[in-house]
mmCIF file of C-alpha atoms and ligand atoms in Angstrom:
data_model
loop_
_atom_site.group_PDB
_atom_site.id
_atom_site.type_symbol
_atom_site.label_atom_id
_atom_site.label_comp_id
_atom_site.label_asym_id
_atom_site.label_seq_id
_atom_site.Cartn_x
_atom_site.Cartn_y
_atom_site.Cartn_z
ATOM 1 C CA MET I 1 -18.899 -13.254 28.892
ATOM 2 C CA GLN I 2 -16.376 -15.934 30.676
ATOM 3 C CA ARG I 3 -12.785 -13.848 30.652
ATOM 4 C CA ALA I 4 -10.017 -15.989 28.512
ATOM 5 C CA GLU I 5 -7.317 -14.452 30.907
ATOM 6 C CA GLU I 6 -4.447 -15.507 33.245
ATOM 7 C CA ILE I 7 -1.643 -14.745 34.434
ATOM 8 C CA ALA I 8 1.491 -17.005 32.798
ATOM 9 C CA ASN I 9 5.486 -16.149 34.018
ATOM 10 C CA CYS I 10 8.049 -15.071 30.435
ATOM 11 C CA PRO I 11 10.373 -18.130 30.457
ATOM 12 C CA GLU I 12 13.078 -15.643 29.333
ATOM 13 C CA CYS I 13 12.792 -12.960 32.074
ATOM 14 C CA GLY I 14 10.559 -14.748 34.304
ATOM 15 C CA HIS I 15 8.622 -11.157 34.830
ATOM 16 C CA GLN I 16 4.619 -11.739 34.780
ATOM 17 C CA ILE I 17 2.439 -11.623 31.882
ATOM 18 C CA ARG I 18 -0.881 -11.935 31.132
ATOM 19 C CA VAL I 19 -2.595 -15.239 28.652
ATOM 20 C CA ASP I 20 -5.123 -14.087 26.261
ATOM 21 C CA ARG I 21 -5.914 -17.683 25.554
ATOM 22 C CA ARG I 22 -7.812 -16.175 21.477
ATOM 23 C CA TYR I 23 -4.100 -14.268 21.246
ATOM 24 C CA VAL I 24 -0.198 -15.029 20.954
ATOM 25 C CA THR I 25 1.652 -15.251 24.335
ATOM 26 C CA TRP I 26 4.215 -12.450 24.758
ATOM 27 C CA CYS I 27 6.316 -10.754 27.221
ATOM 28 C CA ASP I 28 5.659 -7.367 27.440
ATOM 29 C CA LYS I 29 9.144 -6.749 29.284
ATOM 30 C CA CYS I 30 11.763 -8.293 27.114
ATOM 31 C CA ASP I 31 9.414 -8.967 23.501
ATOM 32 C CA TRP I 32 9.884 -13.062 24.430
ATOM 33 C CA ASN I 33 7.645 -14.222 21.035
ATOM 34 C CA VAL I 34 6.527 -10.938 20.257
ATOM 35 C CA ASP I 35 6.941 -12.454 16.693
ATOM 36 C CA PRO I 36 6.233 -16.469 16.581
ATOM 37 C CA THR I 37 6.233 -16.665 12.858
ATOM 38 C CA PRO I 38 9.082 -14.524 11.721
ATOM 39 C CA ARG I 39 9.136 -14.950 8.239
ATOM 40 C CA GLU I 40 11.458 -16.118 6.011
ATOM 41 C CA ASP I 41 14.021 -13.152 5.561
ATOM 42 C CA HIS I 42 17.741 -13.748 3.559
ATOM 43 C CA THR I 43 18.935 -9.719 4.283
ATOM 44 C CA PRO I 44 22.225 -9.422 5.978
ATOM 45 C CA PRO I 45 22.167 -8.223 9.326
ATOM 46 C CA TRP I 46 24.260 -4.720 7.931
ATOM 47 C CA ARG I 47 21.766 -4.588 5.773
ATOM 48 C CA LEU I 48 18.875 -4.352 8.662
ATOM 49 C CA ARG I 49 20.316 -2.188 10.466
ATOM 50 C CA LEU I 50 21.281 -0.807 7.994
ATOM 51 C CA GLU I 51 17.333 0.349 6.607
ATOM 52 C CA GLN I 52 16.434 1.234 10.185
ATOM 53 C CA ARG I 53 18.438 3.875 10.911
ATOM 54 C CA LEU I 54 17.416 4.908 7.581
ATOM 55 C CA ALA I 55 13.996 5.008 8.927
ATOM 56 C CA GLU I 56 14.619 6.310 12.293
ATOM 57 C CA SER I 57 16.899 9.509 10.616
ATOM 58 C CA LEU I 58 13.615 10.463 8.857
ATOM 59 C CA PHE I 59 11.878 10.280 11.800
ATOM 60 C CA ARG I 60 14.038 12.539 13.730
ATOM 61 C CA GLU I 61 14.234 14.432 10.998
ATOM 62 C CA LEU I 62 10.703 15.238 10.896
ATOM 63 C CA GLU I 63 10.036 15.288 15.349
ATOM 64 C CA THR I 64 12.670 18.222 15.128
ATOM 65 C CA GLY I 65 12.043 19.563 11.306
ATOM 66 C CA LYS I 66 10.302 22.597 9.691
ATOM 67 C CA ILE I 67 9.590 20.287 6.824
ATOM 68 C CA HIS I 68 6.533 20.928 5.470
ATOM 69 C CA ARG I 69 6.465 19.981 1.968
ATOM 70 C CA PRO I 70 8.258 17.045 0.102
ATOM 71 C CA GLY I 71 11.845 18.538 -0.800
ATOM 72 C CA TRP I 72 13.972 18.523 -4.053
ATOM 73 C CA ASP I 73 17.026 16.580 -2.132
ATOM 74 C CA ALA I 74 19.540 14.501 -4.824
ATOM 75 C CA ALA I 75 17.156 11.478 -5.019
ATOM 76 C CA ARG I 76 13.894 12.592 -5.625
ATOM 77 C CA ILE I 77 16.237 14.648 -8.405
ATOM 78 C CA GLY I 78 17.761 11.308 -9.790
ATOM 79 C CA ALA I 79 13.983 9.550 -9.468
ATOM 80 C CA HIS I 80 12.099 12.074 -11.270
ATOM 81 C CA LEU I 81 15.532 12.196 -14.377
ATOM 82 C CA LEU I 82 15.155 8.903 -14.229
ATOM 83 C CA SER I 83 11.861 8.576 -14.850
ATOM 84 C CA ALA I 84 11.691 10.859 -17.752
ATOM 85 C CA LEU I 85 14.191 9.046 -19.524
ATOM 86 C CA ILE I 86 11.994 5.616 -19.130
ATOM 87 C CA LEU I 87 8.928 8.015 -20.237
ATOM 88 C CA LEU I 88 10.994 9.972 -23.053
ATOM 89 C CA LEU I 89 12.483 6.323 -24.219
ATOM 90 C CA PRO I 90 9.592 5.128 -26.417
ATOM 91 C CA LEU I 91 9.390 8.703 -28.103
ATOM 92 C CA ILE I 92 12.882 8.787 -28.768
ATOM 93 C CA ALA I 93 13.091 4.561 -29.930
ATOM 94 C CA PHE I 94 10.168 5.999 -32.205
ATOM 95 C CA LEU I 95 11.697 9.267 -33.955
ATOM 96 C CA ALA I 96 14.908 6.700 -34.592
ATOM 97 C CA GLY I 97 12.767 3.926 -36.012
ATOM 98 C CA VAL I 98 11.042 6.702 -38.699
ATOM 99 C CA ALA I 99 14.739 8.407 -39.189
ATOM 100 C CA LEU I 100 16.482 4.846 -39.791
ATOM 101 C CA ILE I 101 13.368 4.153 -42.675
ATOM 102 C CA ALA I 102 13.915 7.800 -44.088
ATOM 103 C CA PHE I 103 17.630 8.183 -44.245
ATOM 104 C CA TYR I 104 18.982 4.982 -43.963
ATOM 105 C CA ARG I 105 20.258 2.252 -46.281
ATOM 106 C CA PRO I 106 20.114 -0.690 -47.799
ATOM 107 C CA LEU I 107 16.536 -0.659 -47.129
ATOM 108 C CA TRP I 108 16.232 -4.237 -45.754
ATOM 109 C CA LEU I 109 18.468 -3.141 -43.144
ATOM 110 C CA SER I 110 17.047 -0.305 -41.662
ATOM 111 C CA GLY I 111 13.662 -2.476 -41.902
ATOM 112 C CA MET I 112 14.589 -4.507 -39.640
ATOM 113 C CA LEU I 113 16.254 -2.226 -37.210
ATOM 114 C CA ALA I 114 13.563 -0.067 -37.526
ATOM 115 C CA LEU I 115 11.381 -2.595 -36.021
ATOM 116 C CA LEU I 116 12.874 -3.306 -33.483
ATOM 117 C CA ALA I 117 12.922 0.339 -32.596
ATOM 118 C CA PHE I 118 9.116 0.534 -32.782
ATOM 119 C CA GLY I 119 8.664 -2.338 -30.333
ATOM 120 C CA LEU I 120 11.049 -0.843 -28.195
ATOM 121 C CA ALA I 121 8.891 2.286 -28.003
ATOM 122 C CA PHE I 122 5.591 -0.227 -27.975
ATOM 123 C CA LEU I 123 7.043 -2.007 -24.912
ATOM 124 C CA PHE I 124 7.494 1.339 -23.107
ATOM 125 C CA HIS I 125 5.103 3.423 -24.181
ATOM 126 C CA PRO I 126 2.694 5.025 -20.989
ATOM 127 C CA ARG I 127 0.158 3.064 -19.290
ATOM 128 C CA ALA I 128 -2.798 5.193 -17.937
ATOM 129 C CA ALA I 129 -4.089 3.735 -14.187
ATOM 130 C CA ARG I 130 -6.961 1.567 -14.472
ATOM 131 C CA LEU I 131 -9.406 0.577 -12.165
ATOM 132 C CA GLN I 132 -9.027 -2.892 -10.969
ATOM 133 C CA GLU I 133 -12.034 -4.921 -12.297
ATOM 134 C CA ASP I 134 -13.084 -5.992 -9.005
ATOM 135 C CA ALA I 135 -13.539 -2.599 -7.735
ATOM 136 C CA GLN I 136 -17.758 -1.657 -7.315
ATOM 137 C CA PRO I 137 -18.543 1.888 -7.820
ATOM 138 C CA VAL I 138 -20.217 3.701 -5.592
ATOM 139 C CA PRO I 139 -22.340 7.014 -7.549
ATOM 140 C CA ARG I 140 -22.143 9.985 -6.695
ATOM 141 C CA ASP I 141 -26.383 10.608 -6.463
ATOM 142 C CA GLU I 142 -26.469 7.248 -4.728
ATOM 143 C CA ALA I 143 -24.287 8.252 -1.560
ATOM 144 C CA PRO I 144 -25.114 11.905 -0.769
ATOM 145 C CA THR I 145 -23.217 11.793 3.137
ATOM 146 C CA LEU I 146 -20.559 9.812 1.568
ATOM 147 C CA TYR I 147 -19.625 12.489 -1.524
ATOM 148 C CA ALA I 148 -20.214 14.988 1.302
ATOM 149 C CA VAL I 149 -18.139 14.004 3.608
ATOM 150 C CA LEU I 150 -15.360 13.624 1.005
ATOM 151 C CA ASP I 151 -15.441 17.060 -0.918
ATOM 152 C CA GLU I 152 -16.205 18.527 2.438
ATOM 153 C CA LEU I 153 -12.499 16.637 3.634
ATOM 154 C CA ALA I 154 -11.000 17.520 -0.021
ATOM 155 C CA ASP I 155 -11.850 21.462 0.506
ATOM 156 C CA ALA I 156 -10.578 21.208 4.001
ATOM 157 C CA ILE I 157 -7.116 19.453 2.528
ATOM 158 C CA GLY I 158 -6.985 22.184 -0.555
ATOM 159 C CA THR I 159 -6.966 19.146 -2.856
ATOM 160 C CA ARG I 160 -8.936 18.018 -5.434
ATOM 161 C CA ARG I 161 -12.660 16.488 -4.720
ATOM 162 C CA VAL I 162 -12.866 12.684 -6.047
ATOM 163 C CA SER I 163 -14.359 11.922 -9.594
ATOM 164 C CA ALA I 164 -15.006 8.609 -8.232
ATOM 165 C CA VAL I 165 -15.855 6.135 -5.024
ATOM 166 C CA VAL I 166 -15.301 2.369 -5.530
ATOM 167 C CA VAL I 167 -15.376 -0.556 -3.339
ATOM 168 C CA SER I 168 -13.343 -3.622 -2.649
ATOM 169 C CA THR I 169 -13.013 -6.765 -0.632
ATOM 170 C CA GLU I 170 -9.297 -5.763 0.022
ATOM 171 C CA ALA I 171 -8.178 -4.010 3.667
ATOM 172 C CA ASN I 172 -7.257 -1.458 2.289
ATOM 173 C CA LEU I 173 -7.810 2.337 1.790
ATOM 174 C CA TRP I 174 -6.483 3.753 -1.199
ATOM 175 C CA TYR I 175 -6.329 7.141 -3.417
ATOM 176 C CA GLN I 176 -5.505 6.682 -7.312
ATOM 177 C CA GLN I 177 -5.608 9.132 -10.113
ATOM 178 C CA ILE I 178 -6.508 7.484 -13.033
ATOM 179 C CA GLY I 179 -6.423 7.884 -16.615
ATOM 180 C CA TRP I 180 -5.113 10.218 -18.589
ATOM 181 C CA ARG I 181 -7.270 12.730 -17.057
ATOM 182 C CA PHE I 182 -6.045 11.867 -13.422
ATOM 183 C CA ARG I 183 -9.183 12.015 -12.293
ATOM 184 C CA PRO I 184 -9.111 10.999 -7.951
ATOM 185 C CA VAL I 185 -10.816 7.606 -7.527
ATOM 186 C CA VAL I 186 -11.485 6.629 -3.497
ATOM 187 C CA GLY I 187 -11.232 2.965 -2.656
ATOM 188 C CA ILE I 188 -11.966 2.223 0.085
ATOM 189 C CA GLY I 189 -11.275 -1.599 1.585
ATOM 190 C CA LEU I 190 -14.221 -3.281 3.593
ATOM 191 C CA PRO I 191 -13.190 -5.107 6.063
ATOM 192 C CA LEU I 192 -10.626 -2.529 7.297
ATOM 193 C CA TRP I 193 -13.408 -0.049 7.199
ATOM 194 C CA ALA I 194 -15.635 -1.628 8.961
ATOM 195 C CA GLY I 195 -13.491 -2.019 11.489
ATOM 196 C CA LEU I 196 -12.709 1.951 12.063
ATOM 197 C CA ARG I 197 -14.671 4.334 14.396
ATOM 198 C CA PRO I 198 -16.294 7.647 12.309
ATOM 199 C CA GLN I 199 -13.256 9.680 13.487
ATOM 200 C CA GLU I 200 -10.815 6.757 12.582
ATOM 201 C CA ARG I 201 -12.378 6.513 9.124
ATOM 202 C CA ILE I 202 -11.866 10.636 8.777
ATOM 203 C CA ALA I 203 -7.957 9.850 9.745
ATOM 204 C CA VAL I 204 -8.023 7.383 7.022
ATOM 205 C CA LEU I 205 -9.407 9.387 4.429
ATOM 206 C CA ALA I 206 -7.495 12.167 5.427
ATOM 207 C CA HIS I 207 -4.366 10.992 5.032
ATOM 208 C CA GLU I 208 -5.459 9.371 1.447
ATOM 209 C CA PHE I 209 -5.990 13.047 0.711
ATOM 210 C CA GLY I 210 -2.836 14.331 1.933
ATOM 211 C CA HIS I 211 -1.469 12.495 -0.248
ATOM 212 C CA GLY I 212 -3.667 14.478 -3.380
ATOM 213 C CA ARG I 213 -2.309 17.664 -1.908
ATOM 214 C CA HIS I 214 1.869 15.878 -1.631
ATOM 215 C CA GLY I 215 1.674 13.659 -4.014
ATOM 216 C CA ASP I 216 3.922 10.742 -3.366
ATOM 217 C CA ALA I 217 5.751 8.174 -4.821
ATOM 218 C CA ARG I 218 3.442 6.817 -7.814
ATOM 219 C CA SER I 219 0.814 9.683 -8.012
ATOM 220 C CA GLY I 220 3.462 12.610 -9.834
ATOM 221 C CA TRP I 221 2.180 11.698 -13.090
ATOM 222 C CA VAL I 222 6.227 11.544 -13.765
ATOM 223 C CA LEU I 223 7.498 9.081 -11.641
ATOM 224 C CA GLY I 224 4.027 7.414 -11.435
ATOM 225 C CA GLY I 225 3.751 7.371 -15.633
ATOM 226 C CA ALA I 226 7.736 5.142 -15.524
ATOM 227 C CA TRP I 227 6.683 3.269 -12.397
ATOM 228 C CA SER I 228 3.053 1.953 -14.447
ATOM 229 C CA VAL I 229 5.329 0.660 -17.828
ATOM 230 C CA LEU I 230 7.812 -1.085 -15.312
ATOM 231 C CA GLN I 231 5.457 -2.428 -13.706
ATOM 232 C CA GLU I 232 4.006 -4.152 -16.399
ATOM 233 C CA LEU I 233 7.095 -4.565 -17.929
ATOM 234 C CA ASN I 234 8.252 -6.947 -15.181
ATOM 235 C CA GLU I 235 4.527 -8.693 -15.487
ATOM 236 C CA THR I 236 5.377 -9.557 -19.390
ATOM 237 C CA PHE I 237 9.249 -10.734 -18.490
ATOM 238 C CA SER I 238 9.216 -12.896 -15.549
ATOM 239 C CA GLU I 239 7.940 -16.613 -15.344
ATOM 240 C CA GLY I 240 3.880 -16.778 -15.641
ATOM 241 C CA HIS I 241 2.542 -18.591 -13.438
ATOM 242 C CA GLY I 242 1.663 -21.464 -16.432
ATOM 243 C CA ASP I 243 5.592 -22.155 -16.333
ATOM 244 C CA ARG I 244 5.494 -22.588 -13.359
ATOM 245 C CA ILE I 245 3.138 -25.186 -13.053
ATOM 246 C CA ARG I 246 4.512 -26.704 -16.436
ATOM 247 C CA ARG I 247 8.150 -26.905 -14.954
ATOM 248 C CA GLU I 248 6.789 -28.709 -11.659
ATOM 249 C CA LEU I 249 4.432 -31.383 -14.026
ATOM 250 C CA GLY I 250 7.710 -32.290 -15.923
ATOM 251 C CA TYR I 251 6.415 -30.901 -19.217
ATOM 252 C CA ASP I 252 10.063 -29.117 -19.791
ATOM 253 C CA GLU I 253 10.415 -29.544 -22.871
ATOM 254 C CA ALA I 254 12.859 -26.968 -24.221
ATOM 255 C CA THR I 255 10.945 -25.814 -27.239
ATOM 256 C CA GLY I 256 11.675 -22.983 -29.125
ATOM 257 C CA ALA I 257 9.063 -20.363 -27.505
ATOM 258 C CA THR I 258 9.224 -20.909 -24.385
ATOM 259 C CA MET I 259 13.232 -20.671 -24.783
ATOM 260 C CA VAL I 260 12.692 -17.185 -26.534
ATOM 261 C CA SER I 261 10.327 -16.286 -23.983
ATOM 262 C CA ARG I 262 12.987 -17.759 -20.848
ATOM 263 C CA MET I 263 15.813 -15.541 -22.694
ATOM 264 C CA LEU I 264 14.328 -12.092 -22.734
ATOM 265 C CA ASN I 265 13.188 -13.307 -19.442
ATOM 266 C CA ALA I 266 16.564 -13.090 -18.532
ATOM 267 C CA THR I 267 17.764 -10.461 -19.983
ATOM 268 C CA VAL I 268 14.919 -7.416 -20.495
ATOM 269 C CA GLY I 269 13.449 -8.827 -17.349
ATOM 270 C CA ILE I 270 16.472 -8.253 -15.736
ATOM 271 C CA VAL I 271 17.104 -5.703 -17.089
ATOM 272 C CA VAL I 272 13.531 -4.088 -15.915
ATOM 273 C CA ARG I 273 13.363 -4.729 -12.458
ATOM 274 C CA GLY I 274 16.743 -3.415 -11.869
ATOM 275 C CA VAL I 275 15.793 -0.526 -12.914
ATOM 276 C CA ALA I 276 12.840 -0.560 -10.665
ATOM 277 C CA TRP I 277 14.692 -1.749 -7.843
ATOM 278 C CA LEU I 278 16.783 1.757 -8.786
ATOM 279 C CA LEU I 279 13.759 3.768 -9.228
ATOM 280 C CA GLU I 280 12.576 2.521 -6.172
ATOM 281 C CA ARG I 281 15.478 3.286 -3.755
ATOM 282 C CA LEU I 282 16.054 6.583 -5.493
ATOM 283 C CA ALA I 283 12.210 7.532 -4.450
ATOM 284 C CA PHE I 284 12.198 5.837 -1.298
ATOM 285 C CA ARG I 285 13.003 8.397 1.162
ATOM 286 C CA GLY I 286 10.801 11.215 -1.456
ATOM 287 C CA SER I 287 7.631 8.622 -0.344
ATOM 288 C CA GLN I 288 8.521 8.211 3.120
ATOM 289 C CA ARG I 289 8.168 11.681 4.254
ATOM 290 C CA ALA I 290 5.111 11.671 2.212
ATOM 291 C CA GLU I 291 3.766 9.087 4.030
ATOM 292 C CA TYR I 292 4.743 11.296 7.340
ATOM 293 C CA LEU I 293 3.317 14.520 6.070
ATOM 294 C CA ALA I 294 -0.006 12.792 5.014
ATOM 295 C CA ASP I 295 0.018 11.234 8.679
ATOM 296 C CA ARG I 296 -0.008 15.018 9.734
ATOM 297 C CA LYS I 297 -2.396 16.260 7.346
ATOM 298 C CA ALA I 298 -4.542 13.914 8.744
ATOM 299 C CA GLY I 299 -3.879 14.321 12.462
ATOM 300 C CA GLU I 300 -4.904 18.382 11.617
ATOM 301 C CA ILE I 301 -8.295 17.487 10.295
ATOM 302 C CA ALA I 302 -9.144 13.917 12.475
ATOM 303 C CA GLY I 303 -7.534 15.174 15.255
ATOM 304 C CA SER I 304 -3.920 13.642 16.914
ATOM 305 C CA GLU I 305 -5.640 11.279 19.150
ATOM 306 C CA ALA I 306 -8.074 9.539 16.604
ATOM 307 C CA THR I 307 -5.032 9.531 13.736
ATOM 308 C CA ALA I 308 -2.707 7.750 16.377
ATOM 309 C CA GLN I 309 -5.670 5.222 16.886
ATOM 310 C CA ALA I 310 -6.572 4.669 13.190
ATOM 311 C CA LEU I 311 -2.973 3.776 12.566
ATOM 312 C CA GLU I 312 -2.834 1.490 14.930
ATOM 313 C CA ARG I 313 -5.897 -0.018 13.701
ATOM 314 C CA LEU I 314 -4.559 -0.471 10.728
ATOM 315 C CA VAL I 315 -2.067 -3.241 12.265
ATOM 316 C CA LEU I 316 -5.409 -5.460 11.907
ATOM 317 C CA ALA I 317 -5.787 -5.115 8.428
ATOM 318 C CA ASP I 318 -4.774 -8.847 7.732
ATOM 319 C CA ALA I 319 -6.546 -9.988 10.702
ATOM 320 C CA SER I 320 -9.995 -7.835 9.110
ATOM 321 C CA TYR I 321 -9.687 -9.381 5.779
ATOM 322 C CA ARG I 322 -9.053 -13.203 7.693
ATOM 323 C CA ALA I 323 -12.178 -12.391 9.737
ATOM 324 C CA LEU I 324 -13.763 -11.177 6.749
ATOM 325 C CA GLU I 325 -13.394 -14.328 4.464
ATOM 326 C CA ARG I 326 -14.272 -16.421 7.596
ATOM 327 C CA ALA I 327 -17.561 -15.007 7.691
ATOM 328 C CA LEU I 328 -18.460 -15.578 4.288
ATOM 329 C CA ARG I 329 -16.936 -19.185 4.323
ATOM 330 C CA PHE I 330 -19.347 -20.423 7.638
ATOM 331 C CA PRO I 331 -22.492 -17.529 7.414
ATOM 332 C CA THR I 332 -23.605 -17.132 11.344
ATOM 333 C CA GLY I 333 -26.390 -14.739 9.888
ATOM 334 C CA ILE I 334 -24.890 -12.567 10.815
ATOM 335 C CA ASP I 335 -23.993 -9.670 8.761
ATOM 336 C CA PRO I 336 -20.198 -10.738 7.077
ATOM 337 C CA LEU I 337 -18.809 -7.031 8.223
ATOM 338 C CA GLU I 338 -20.906 -6.764 11.328
ATOM 339 C CA ALA I 339 -19.090 -9.673 11.973
ATOM 340 C CA VAL I 340 -15.353 -8.180 10.929
ATOM 341 C CA ARG I 341 -16.282 -4.818 12.970
ATOM 342 C CA ARG I 342 -17.129 -7.363 16.384
ATOM 343 C CA GLU I 343 -13.795 -8.909 15.950
ATOM 344 C CA VAL I 344 -11.677 -6.187 15.427
ATOM 345 C CA THR I 345 -13.319 -4.280 18.058
ATOM 346 C CA GLU I 346 -12.617 -6.911 20.868
ATOM 347 C CA VAL I 347 -8.811 -7.499 19.842
ATOM 348 C CA PRO I 348 -7.524 -6.312 23.013
ATOM 349 C CA ALA I 349 -5.451 -2.673 23.280
ATOM 350 C CA ARG I 350 -2.837 -5.426 24.092
ATOM 351 C CA GLU I 351 -2.270 -7.165 21.666
ATOM 352 C CA ILE I 352 -2.388 -4.382 19.083
ATOM 353 C CA GLU I 353 0.573 -3.461 21.137
ATOM 354 C CA ARG I 354 2.498 -6.740 19.874
ATOM 355 C CA GLN I 355 1.235 -6.660 16.597
ATOM 356 C CA LEU I 356 3.058 -2.495 16.440
ATOM 357 C CA ARG I 357 6.152 -3.964 18.168
ATOM 358 C CA VAL I 358 6.212 -6.925 15.872
ATOM 359 C CA SER I 359 5.921 -3.963 12.760
ATOM 360 C CA ARG I 360 9.597 -2.216 14.673
ATOM 361 C CA LEU I 361 11.141 -5.733 13.481
ATOM 362 C CA ARG I 362 9.290 -6.263 9.917
ATOM 363 C CA GLU I 363 8.262 -3.120 8.513
ATOM 364 C CA ALA I 364 11.292 -1.460 8.155
ATOM 365 C CA ARG I 365 12.390 -3.485 5.859
ATOM 366 C CA THR I 366 9.230 -4.803 3.877
ATOM 367 C CA ASP I 367 6.449 -2.457 3.697
ATOM 368 C CA THR I 368 8.357 -0.137 1.804
ATOM 369 C CA THR I 369 5.507 2.406 0.379
ATOM 370 C CA HIS I 370 5.289 2.954 4.321
ATOM 371 C CA PRO I 371 7.513 4.046 7.230
ATOM 372 C CA PRO I 372 6.667 1.909 9.864
ATOM 373 C CA THR I 373 4.005 2.162 12.063
ATOM 374 C CA TYR I 374 5.456 2.514 15.391
ATOM 375 C CA LEU I 375 7.467 5.530 14.055
ATOM 376 C CA ARG I 376 4.375 6.955 12.283
ATOM 377 C CA THR I 377 1.422 6.768 15.556
ATOM 378 C CA ARG I 378 5.417 7.659 17.150
ATOM 379 C CA LEU I 379 5.127 10.922 15.925
ATOM 380 C CA ILE I 380 1.882 11.997 15.575
ATOM 381 C CA ARG I 381 1.958 11.954 19.671
ATOM 382 C CA SER I 382 5.191 13.140 19.837
ATOM 383 C CA ARG I 383 4.221 16.440 18.488
ATOM 384 C CA PRO I 384 1.668 18.399 20.419
ATOM 385 C CA ALA I 385 -1.737 17.389 20.449
ATOM 386 C CA THR I 386 -4.498 19.020 17.876
ATOM 387 C CA THR I 387 -8.146 18.207 18.185
ATOM 388 C CA ALA I 388 -10.531 17.358 15.439
ATOM 389 C CA ARG I 389 -11.226 20.117 12.626
ATOM 390 C CA PHE I 390 -13.191 17.960 10.844
ATOM 391 C CA VAL I 391 -16.059 16.151 13.267
ATOM 392 C CA LEU I 392 -17.844 12.374 11.963
ATOM 393 C CA GLY I 393 -21.262 12.083 14.003
ATOM 394 C CA ILE I 394 -22.184 8.407 14.655
ATOM 395 C CA ASP I 395 -25.660 8.588 12.052
ATOM 396 C CA ARG I 396 -23.839 10.062 9.535
ATOM 397 C CA SER I 397 -21.289 7.633 9.312
ATOM 398 C CA ARG I 398 -24.002 5.128 9.542
ATOM 399 C CA ALA I 399 -25.450 6.544 6.636
ATOM 400 C CA ILE I 400 -22.290 6.349 4.727
ATOM 401 C CA ASP I 401 -22.526 2.797 5.378
ATOM 402 C CA ASN I 402 -25.786 2.099 4.301
ATOM 403 C CA GLU I 403 -25.358 3.742 0.851
ATOM 404 C CA LEU I 404 -22.275 1.889 0.837
ATOM 405 C CA GLN I 405 -24.257 -1.819 1.039
ATOM 406 C CA PRO I 406 -25.302 -2.281 -2.509
ATOM 407 C CA ALA I 407 -21.599 -1.941 -4.215
ATOM 408 C CA ALA I 408 -21.246 -3.770 -0.653
ATOM 409 C CA THR I 409 -22.990 -6.684 -1.282
ATOM 410 C CA LYS I 410 -21.968 -7.196 -4.707
ATOM 411 C CA ALA I 411 -18.408 -7.027 -3.835
ATOM 412 C CA LEU I 412 -18.816 -9.678 -1.614
ATOM 413 C CA ALA I 413 -20.733 -11.809 -2.885
ATOM 414 C CA GLU I 414 -18.362 -12.110 -5.914
ATOM 415 C CA LEU I 415 -15.317 -12.623 -2.952
ATOM 416 C CA ARG I 416 -17.906 -15.269 -1.798
ATOM 417 C CA ALA I 417 -18.257 -16.946 -5.382
ATOM 418 C CA ALA I 418 -14.027 -16.908 -5.304
ATOM 419 C CA LEU I 419 -13.343 -18.775 -2.124
HETATM 420 ZN ZN1 LIG U 501 9.896 -11.720 29.931
HETATM 421 ZN ZN1 LIG U 502 -0.709 6.646 2.520
#
């Protein structure tokens, strides 16, 4: 293969930089052009600094401290109280409605007030987490190796074994407790999975199981339940896609129905979004801490170096999804997931380093579910290295890929049809 590399001088500091035409040219000395497409961001600088400081103070707490489980600080207690209130609201509203009808007269007035109370109870009723519709299940009897590995991992970490595995075409791996019985389900996003080496797969899975053990912001049933209620209400009371199109096309007649929906969006919607914002802030530190602890668990199980490398690969998630889309749009005869794997494993270390620096600029504020990747990898590498307690060999890793094949084919066909 022809080497696509040459040398240039940084226009900012004159330092010699390597140029690879396939990737962004940037300077590792002064960070020139490290983020050529910065996101539009109107957050005031003082807030960015504050959030970065908060992220780094939490990092230091874990770096030096002896924290082994998410503690109960004031914010976490507050988050649980707020969530409990949100979950109790429908019950209180329902009982109030019944009491109004039973004891309050005149009946026409109590009936109307009770209706309002019942409406509130209905709006705030808790919802069980559901699977996404496009997720393809992988039955246990068709994937013995995969489930054996997952069961061994769950036992090693001390969490419940999974009830199901699903695959999707998102560049993501997730762990969720589904339904009212909170059955643990692991979701495997194919583009991300394809680009991971065997031991990195174990690291990512161990991280997810670490959430099963320590929980995270959305997995406990109190916080998770309240969060699902807010999520659903937010969708109900925000401007829908249809409204926007109608307005852009100029059909902006103020009919009664649109007026009412706009009024509800402006009142109920704002309250819901405000409460969701507050809950997110309260749960923020706890959820970030849970992420670090899940990383630590992953390091103990998969080995610290594999875990750090897996996290570094996660910065290529978007790139791997784009590679999958391209492979589906312009088929070349190579299996699309193999195309993704090649593209991702070809990315040079220098490009990954650039993306990590971008994560420092962006993630302290944008990715609120996980701490910035550069801090996560630094934390793993700053602790004494651990060797893997669980090793996934190449053949077992291949066997898993074969077992995923039928579900993967379906998921890819659906994505292809949607493109
Ligand atoms: Zn420079
Ligand atoms: Zn996580």
